[in-house]
XYZ file of C-alpha atoms in Angstrom:
366
model
C 251.693 127.732 137.887
C 250.440 131.114 136.549
C 251.509 134.053 138.772
C 247.888 135.049 139.427
C 247.049 131.549 140.639
C 249.991 131.620 143.057
C 248.903 135.060 144.256
C 245.371 133.863 145.034
C 246.699 130.773 146.813
C 248.975 132.894 148.995
C 246.099 135.256 149.800
C 243.826 132.367 150.837
C 246.585 130.838 152.991
C 247.047 134.187 154.716
C 243.298 134.344 155.322
C 243.379 130.921 156.998
C 246.331 131.920 159.158
C 244.524 135.097 160.148
C 241.699 133.201 161.809
C 244.211 131.397 164.045
C 246.348 134.352 165.120
C 245.868 136.352 168.356
C 243.487 139.343 168.161
C 246.350 141.802 168.765
C 248.212 140.526 165.695
C 245.019 140.125 163.684
C 244.322 143.868 163.860
C 247.705 144.643 162.271
C 247.386 142.069 159.463
C 246.793 143.352 155.900
C 243.849 140.904 155.813
C 242.364 142.248 159.059
C 238.751 141.284 159.563
C 238.047 144.951 160.316
C 239.410 145.966 156.931
C 236.183 145.549 154.976
C 237.304 147.323 151.793
C 240.346 145.087 151.398
C 238.292 141.923 151.856
C 235.635 143.118 149.389
C 238.254 143.833 146.723
C 240.043 140.532 147.359
C 236.822 138.534 147.036
C 235.970 140.524 143.910
C 239.362 139.604 142.410
C 238.855 135.916 143.161
C 235.319 135.989 141.720
C 236.541 137.729 138.564
C 239.238 135.086 138.040
C 236.655 132.285 138.344
C 234.182 134.124 136.129
C 236.745 134.754 133.372
C 237.571 131.048 133.398
C 233.890 130.245 132.824
C 233.674 132.801 130.018
C 236.774 131.338 128.362
C 235.376 127.813 128.582
C 232.013 128.928 127.196
C 233.762 130.545 124.221
C 236.032 127.550 123.667
C 239.128 129.616 124.361
C 242.217 128.910 126.402
C 242.745 130.818 129.633
C 244.416 134.141 129.011
C 247.183 134.056 131.618
C 248.657 137.404 130.614
C 245.409 139.212 131.399
C 245.043 137.718 134.876
C 248.708 137.703 135.808
C 248.658 141.496 135.555
C 246.236 141.704 138.482
C 247.668 142.748 141.816
C 246.153 142.624 145.256
C 244.791 146.006 146.432
C 246.724 148.060 148.928
C 245.226 147.539 152.404
C 243.071 150.378 153.645
C 244.638 152.569 156.292
C 243.527 151.928 159.859
C 240.575 154.098 160.825
C 239.690 155.108 157.264
C 235.941 154.588 156.662
C 234.891 151.892 154.212
C 234.059 152.960 150.657
C 231.730 151.614 148.010
C 233.622 149.926 145.187
C 232.247 149.718 141.619
C 231.678 146.183 140.394
C 233.899 144.946 137.591
C 232.724 145.383 133.955
C 231.870 141.672 133.624
C 228.841 142.234 135.856
C 227.386 144.563 133.202
C 228.768 142.734 130.169
C 227.153 139.365 130.885
C 223.742 141.063 131.029
C 224.233 143.531 128.182
C 225.035 140.793 125.669
C 221.627 139.337 126.594
C 219.766 142.646 126.143
C 219.651 143.801 129.771
C 219.909 147.594 129.992
C 220.681 150.026 132.832
C 220.436 153.820 132.592
C 222.084 156.315 134.927
C 222.854 153.836 137.724
C 225.875 151.991 139.090
C 226.216 148.708 140.956
C 228.642 148.991 143.859
C 229.882 146.668 146.569
C 230.562 147.670 150.156
C 230.781 146.139 153.623
C 227.037 145.381 153.566
C 226.990 143.792 150.113
C 226.006 144.987 146.636
C 223.614 147.861 146.035
C 222.346 150.112 143.235
C 223.318 153.790 143.259
C 222.470 156.845 141.185
C 225.301 157.741 138.789
C 224.283 161.382 138.262
C 222.064 164.078 139.708
C 218.439 163.663 138.627
C 216.233 166.777 138.813
C 212.653 166.717 140.039
C 210.633 164.189 138.025
C 207.058 164.856 137.002
C 206.705 161.311 135.676
C 208.514 157.995 136.283
C 211.860 157.368 134.558
C 213.140 153.943 133.476
C 216.510 152.934 134.951
C 216.557 149.184 134.185
C 215.112 146.801 131.599
C 215.400 143.061 132.274
C 214.298 140.595 129.541
C 212.348 137.479 130.432
C 215.131 135.320 128.979
C 217.380 136.180 131.950
C 214.840 135.220 134.629
C 213.971 131.982 136.383
C 210.201 131.681 136.705
C 207.567 129.075 137.506
C 203.804 129.520 137.540
C 202.070 129.635 140.931
C 199.377 127.171 139.871
C 199.416 123.911 137.883
C 200.060 123.021 135.171
C 203.585 124.164 136.001
C 204.973 126.435 133.316
C 208.523 127.784 133.069
C 209.499 130.989 131.288
C 212.024 130.639 129.760
C 211.811 126.865 129.488
C 215.430 125.755 129.886
C 214.651 122.372 131.509
C 215.847 119.494 129.270
C 213.146 117.056 128.235
C 212.949 114.129 130.643
C 215.154 115.728 133.311
C 214.378 114.311 136.813
C 213.749 117.822 138.134
C 210.352 117.499 136.375
C 209.453 114.658 138.737
C 210.357 116.750 141.778
C 208.258 119.719 140.648
C 205.266 117.523 139.777
C 205.379 115.812 143.199
C 205.401 119.058 145.222
C 202.430 120.440 147.109
C 200.746 122.958 144.826
C 199.846 125.353 147.650
C 202.865 125.201 149.969
C 205.951 124.206 147.970
C 206.385 127.180 145.643
C 209.849 127.769 147.107
C 211.011 124.182 146.452
C 209.915 124.401 142.799
C 211.721 127.700 142.249
C 214.827 126.506 144.147
C 215.044 123.394 141.928
C 214.933 125.522 138.782
C 217.491 127.908 140.261
C 219.893 125.038 141.023
C 219.396 123.663 137.513
C 220.183 127.072 135.982
C 223.401 127.249 138.011
C 224.406 123.808 136.701
C 223.814 124.404 132.990
C 226.705 125.365 130.739
C 226.337 128.772 129.052
C 223.367 129.640 131.276
C 223.392 133.263 132.409
C 222.900 132.259 136.053
C 226.158 130.321 136.088
C 227.901 133.698 135.756
C 225.454 135.768 137.802
C 225.619 133.259 140.671
C 229.158 134.454 141.436
C 227.679 137.738 142.661
C 225.024 136.203 144.915
C 225.747 136.004 148.665
C 227.327 132.817 149.926
C 225.718 130.801 152.702
C 227.691 132.548 155.440
C 226.574 135.964 154.128
C 222.847 135.199 153.738
C 220.566 136.957 156.198
C 217.734 134.442 155.790
C 217.178 132.608 159.064
C 216.784 129.253 157.339
C 220.578 129.064 157.607
C 220.700 130.168 161.254
C 222.382 127.898 163.805
C 220.672 126.736 166.975
C 222.769 129.196 168.999
C 221.619 132.072 166.794
C 217.971 131.037 167.060
C 218.202 131.113 170.862
C 218.912 134.839 170.664
C 215.426 135.516 169.258
C 212.971 136.774 171.862
C 209.873 135.442 170.107
C 209.271 131.737 170.742
C 206.658 131.425 167.993
C 209.073 132.810 165.411
C 211.869 130.537 166.641
C 209.609 127.498 166.413
C 208.483 128.484 162.932
C 212.078 128.730 161.684
C 212.921 125.322 163.187
C 209.943 123.864 161.315
C 211.177 125.439 158.071
C 214.617 123.925 158.629
C 213.092 120.466 159.235
C 210.926 120.880 156.126
C 214.003 121.706 154.021
C 215.854 118.680 155.405
C 212.885 116.361 154.726
C 212.604 117.656 151.140
C 216.309 117.140 150.503
C 216.252 113.597 151.907
C 213.161 112.774 149.850
C 214.319 114.145 146.501
C 218.104 113.725 146.719
C 218.320 110.092 147.711
C 221.549 108.104 147.634
C 220.576 106.374 144.392
C 219.455 109.589 142.632
C 220.735 110.150 139.082
C 224.014 112.026 138.933
C 222.521 114.911 136.915
C 220.076 115.471 139.783
C 222.431 114.711 142.675
C 225.006 117.299 141.558
C 222.408 120.094 141.778
C 222.312 119.845 145.585
C 224.945 117.357 146.699
C 224.662 118.533 150.331
C 221.813 119.694 152.550
C 223.603 123.043 153.015
C 223.557 123.622 149.256
C 219.805 122.996 149.104
C 219.118 125.241 152.112
C 221.226 127.975 150.516
C 219.118 127.780 147.329
C 215.935 128.031 149.399
C 217.308 131.030 151.285
C 218.099 132.775 147.984
C 214.525 132.119 146.832
C 213.018 133.395 150.079
C 215.098 136.566 150.215
C 215.427 137.535 146.528
C 212.333 136.307 144.642
C 209.380 138.292 143.298
C 205.754 137.309 142.786
C 203.871 139.114 140.036
C 201.585 138.726 137.036
C 203.310 138.593 133.661
C 201.938 138.411 130.140
C 203.666 136.331 127.481
C 201.842 136.659 124.189
C 198.203 135.830 124.884
C 199.113 133.963 128.077
C 198.738 135.621 131.490
C 200.587 133.954 134.374
C 200.896 134.552 138.095
C 204.484 133.484 138.679
C 207.235 133.229 141.278
C 210.356 134.756 139.769
C 214.069 135.277 140.292
C 214.979 138.483 138.464
C 218.676 139.335 138.106
C 219.964 142.870 138.704
C 216.617 143.936 140.173
C 217.351 141.735 143.194
C 220.367 143.965 143.926
C 218.032 146.810 144.908
C 217.940 147.026 148.692
C 214.883 147.697 150.842
C 213.480 150.958 152.144
C 210.076 151.889 153.559
C 210.432 155.126 151.557
C 211.524 153.620 148.221
C 212.803 155.630 145.302
C 211.877 152.961 142.713
C 209.112 150.611 141.620
C 208.752 148.002 138.854
C 206.193 146.842 136.300
C 205.825 144.297 133.506
C 206.060 145.454 129.892
C 204.044 143.118 127.711
C 205.112 144.175 124.217
C 208.687 142.870 124.503
C 208.484 140.713 127.662
C 210.565 143.017 129.833
C 210.526 144.019 133.478
C 210.960 147.767 133.889
C 212.418 149.374 137.005
C 211.445 153.024 137.309
C 212.319 155.974 139.504
C 209.096 157.095 141.136
C 207.710 160.467 140.090
C 207.674 163.436 142.421
C 211.258 163.337 143.664
C 214.779 164.479 142.833
C 217.799 162.264 143.431
C 221.406 163.257 144.011
C 224.430 161.447 142.619
C 225.526 158.565 144.850
C 222.103 158.092 146.475
C 221.031 154.457 146.845
C 218.102 153.242 144.757
C 215.635 151.142 146.748
C 212.413 149.132 146.622
C 209.901 148.429 149.371
C 209.529 144.643 149.458
C 208.337 144.292 153.046
C 205.162 146.362 152.989
C 202.806 143.388 152.511
C 204.636 141.022 154.861
C 203.946 140.499 158.562
C 206.865 141.273 160.821
C 207.830 137.668 161.564
C 208.119 136.998 157.797
C 210.348 140.053 157.370
C 212.712 138.775 160.057
C 212.769 135.148 158.899
C 213.221 136.052 155.194
C 215.507 139.069 155.434
C 216.885 138.875 158.973
C 215.813 142.416 159.806
C 212.947 144.741 160.565
C 212.509 148.353 161.680
C 210.958 150.095 164.719
C 208.180 151.314 162.390
C 207.357 147.751 161.394
C 207.523 146.597 165.002
C 205.129 149.331 166.093
C 202.811 148.655 163.182
C 202.553 144.967 164.065
C 202.548 145.602 167.834
C 205.128 142.873 168.314
C 208.389 142.703 170.241
C 210.873 140.681 168.266
C 214.621 140.951 168.613
């Protein structure tokens, strides 16, 4: 067994033991649940090992044991030392750059609260917007809002059963099911960009979308209408999964969402990370629901530093720093993606709100 594989196995065994040890011993363990930096770096190491394996398979190469066996687990953070933001490994940039994604003057970092986008240098006062990201259409997952359903890029194999699911959905209400099906298909396809990018998306236990909330967690909400709405969304997701992923479904469809939890996770990703905008492809203008990589790593703020727009000439999405501000190195770059949503949608989609939003909507929601 390669040394790195043994190392990862030992680390995962220690993690399992940690959950069963007394709290007094747990605090002294090198894998302490309070030690957020150590856990972030460990999960990053495991993700990088899995991602390199996928890259090797895609290139038809054998696993390079010498490269991975040189990895070592990070030294645990000293007790009481505040958590730090850790730069993401180069593969996160490389897999996008080889497909013409570009980022200027920013860094992607991971911390206790997940991945964010941060300014890499001091930016003086801007009199006009400045581009910091360019994302080509070829990296996105999109589907038109209205029939006939159009996909850009069209990576769905001819005759694939996912066509039947999309064509049978409700045109007005099931936009999320259509986009979730395409997202699951992209994750399943060999050499698809999303098979690599999916390693950086939050797992089910880390998603803030309330579609994945347990009954005990829903009881903590102080708004009965919101709680009832989330329960209806959960029943809707279960009904859709039972209807489309039947026992006798073809294997190439069944493996996309082999469990209800997998399907609900895909829906939660769509609800919390998708964009809706008008894009122009040649002479065609489409209103589309979209999953846009890298841009979805920008966190929310009611005073955002960035905005985005479609660039028709080369089918790119531009992310820009808004004019009229200066930004210091290390400042987080943000978008405002809650401004048009009512407060109950903000909480159900993103699991959070702010006192300003509560006051604006004149609602009391936990």
